[in-house]
Protein backbone atom coordinates (compact mmCIF):
# COMPACT_ATOMS: atom_id res chain seq x y z
CA UNK A 1 12.09 -7.99 4.29
CA UNK A 2 14.39 -5.51 2.56
CA UNK A 3 16.49 -5.07 5.72
CA UNK A 4 16.89 -8.83 6.20
CA UNK A 5 17.81 -9.35 2.53
CA UNK A 6 20.38 -6.54 2.70
CA UNK A 7 21.82 -8.00 5.90
CA UNK A 8 22.17 -11.33 4.09
CA UNK A 9 24.08 -9.64 1.26
CA UNK A 10 26.51 -8.16 3.76
CA UNK A 11 26.94 -11.50 5.58
CA UNK A 12 26.99 -13.94 2.68
CA UNK A 13 28.10 -11.98 -0.38
CA UNK A 14 30.88 -9.68 0.76
CA UNK A 15 32.16 -9.64 -2.83
CA UNK A 16 28.95 -7.98 -4.07
CA UNK A 17 29.62 -4.69 -5.81
CA UNK A 18 26.03 -3.75 -6.66
CA UNK A 19 22.76 -4.27 -4.82
CA UNK A 20 19.43 -3.19 -6.27
CA UNK A 21 16.25 -2.87 -4.20
CA UNK A 22 13.02 -2.51 -6.19
CA UNK A 23 9.61 -1.95 -4.61
CA UNK A 24 6.51 -1.94 -6.80
CA UNK A 25 2.96 -1.22 -5.69
CA UNK A 26 0.50 -2.89 -8.06
CA UNK A 27 -3.25 -3.37 -7.93
CA UNK A 28 -3.72 -5.51 -4.83
CA UNK A 29 -0.05 -6.56 -4.52
CA UNK A 30 3.30 -5.27 -3.37
CA UNK A 31 6.42 -6.69 -5.02
CA UNK A 32 9.90 -6.43 -3.52
CA UNK A 33 13.11 -7.60 -5.22
CA UNK A 34 16.61 -7.39 -3.75
CA UNK A 35 19.31 -8.39 -6.24
CA UNK A 36 23.07 -8.49 -5.81
CA UNK A 37 25.95 -9.42 -8.08
CA UNK A 38 27.99 -11.30 -5.47
CA UNK A 39 28.15 -14.96 -4.65
CA UNK A 40 25.41 -16.16 -2.35
CA UNK A 41 24.18 -19.30 -0.61
CA UNK A 42 24.68 -22.33 -2.83
CA UNK A 43 27.26 -20.51 -4.98
CA UNK A 44 30.38 -20.59 -2.83
CA UNK A 45 29.06 -17.85 -0.57
CA UNK A 46 31.77 -18.12 2.03
CA UNK A 47 32.13 -19.65 5.48
CA UNK A 48 29.00 -20.92 7.17
CA UNK A 49 27.04 -21.31 3.94
CA UNK A 50 25.85 -24.73 2.87
CA UNK A 51 26.89 -25.08 -0.79
CA UNK A 52 24.04 -27.51 -1.50
CA UNK A 53 21.06 -25.37 -0.59
CA UNK A 54 19.71 -21.86 0.01
CA UNK A 55 19.88 -22.26 3.78
CA UNK A 56 22.62 -21.33 6.17
CA UNK A 57 24.87 -24.05 7.61
CA UNK A 58 24.51 -24.87 11.30
CA UNK A 59 27.65 -22.83 12.16
CA UNK A 60 25.79 -19.62 11.23
CA UNK A 61 23.27 -18.13 13.64
CA UNK A 62 19.81 -17.17 12.41
CA UNK A 63 17.21 -18.31 9.92
CA UNK A 64 17.17 -15.38 7.50
CA UNK A 65 15.75 -16.93 4.34
CA UNK A 66 13.56 -19.38 6.23
CA UNK A 67 12.12 -16.59 8.38
CA UNK A 68 11.52 -14.38 5.35
CA UNK A 69 9.68 -17.15 3.54
CA UNK A 70 7.55 -17.90 6.61
CA UNK A 71 6.54 -14.25 7.03
CA UNK A 72 5.72 -13.75 3.35
CA UNK A 73 3.69 -16.96 3.00
CA UNK A 74 1.84 -16.23 6.29
CA UNK A 75 0.46 -13.15 4.51
CA UNK A 76 -0.59 -15.23 1.49
CA UNK A 77 2.42 -14.14 -0.55
CA UNK A 78 5.01 -15.86 -2.70
CA UNK A 79 8.73 -15.91 -1.81
CA UNK A 80 11.79 -16.92 -3.81
CA UNK A 81 15.52 -16.76 -3.12
CA UNK A 82 18.22 -17.96 -5.47
CA UNK A 83 20.17 -17.20 -8.61
CA UNK A 84 18.20 -15.48 -11.36
CA UNK A 85 18.59 -16.00 -15.12
CA UNK A 86 21.56 -13.61 -15.22
CA UNK A 87 23.36 -15.41 -12.37
CA UNK A 88 22.71 -12.70 -9.78
CA UNK A 89 21.36 -13.63 -6.36
CA UNK A 90 17.72 -12.50 -6.05
CA UNK A 91 15.37 -12.42 -3.08
CA UNK A 92 11.83 -11.60 -4.14
CA UNK A 93 8.41 -11.45 -2.56
CA UNK A 94 4.91 -10.83 -3.87
CA UNK A 95 2.60 -9.93 -1.01
CA UNK A 96 -1.13 -9.22 -1.31
CA UNK A 97 -2.26 -5.90 0.16
CA UNK A 98 -5.21 -7.62 1.84
CA UNK A 99 -4.61 -10.52 4.18
CA UNK A 100 -7.14 -12.84 5.81
CA UNK A 101 -4.84 -12.99 8.85
CA UNK A 102 -4.46 -9.23 9.21
CA UNK A 103 -7.91 -8.20 7.94
CA UNK A 104 -9.86 -11.03 9.62
CA UNK A 105 -13.44 -10.89 10.91
C-alpha cells in the first residue's frame, strides 16, 4: 500500500514538497498513513485527474486508489483517501492483523 500511495504522489502531485509515511502497529491492527502537501485528485491534481472525484480519469492507466481500497477492505480493513483537515492529501488504511480470508479454517 505504501508503494502504491507513493507512486500516486509522484504521478498526481508533482508539486508535493513533503511526504510523510507513518506505520503504527497496535493491538490487533496495523495503521498506515501516507500524507503529502501537494495537490491531489479532486484538487486540481494535473492532467488525467478527474476534478470531481478521488478516481483517475479514463485517460490515465491504472486503478490505484480503487485497487488499494479493494485490497484493504478484502482484509476487513478500512480505507480512506482524500484531503485531511489541514488540506493535505492523505491515504490511510487500518488493517486487522487477523483476517478470516487469510487465517481461514
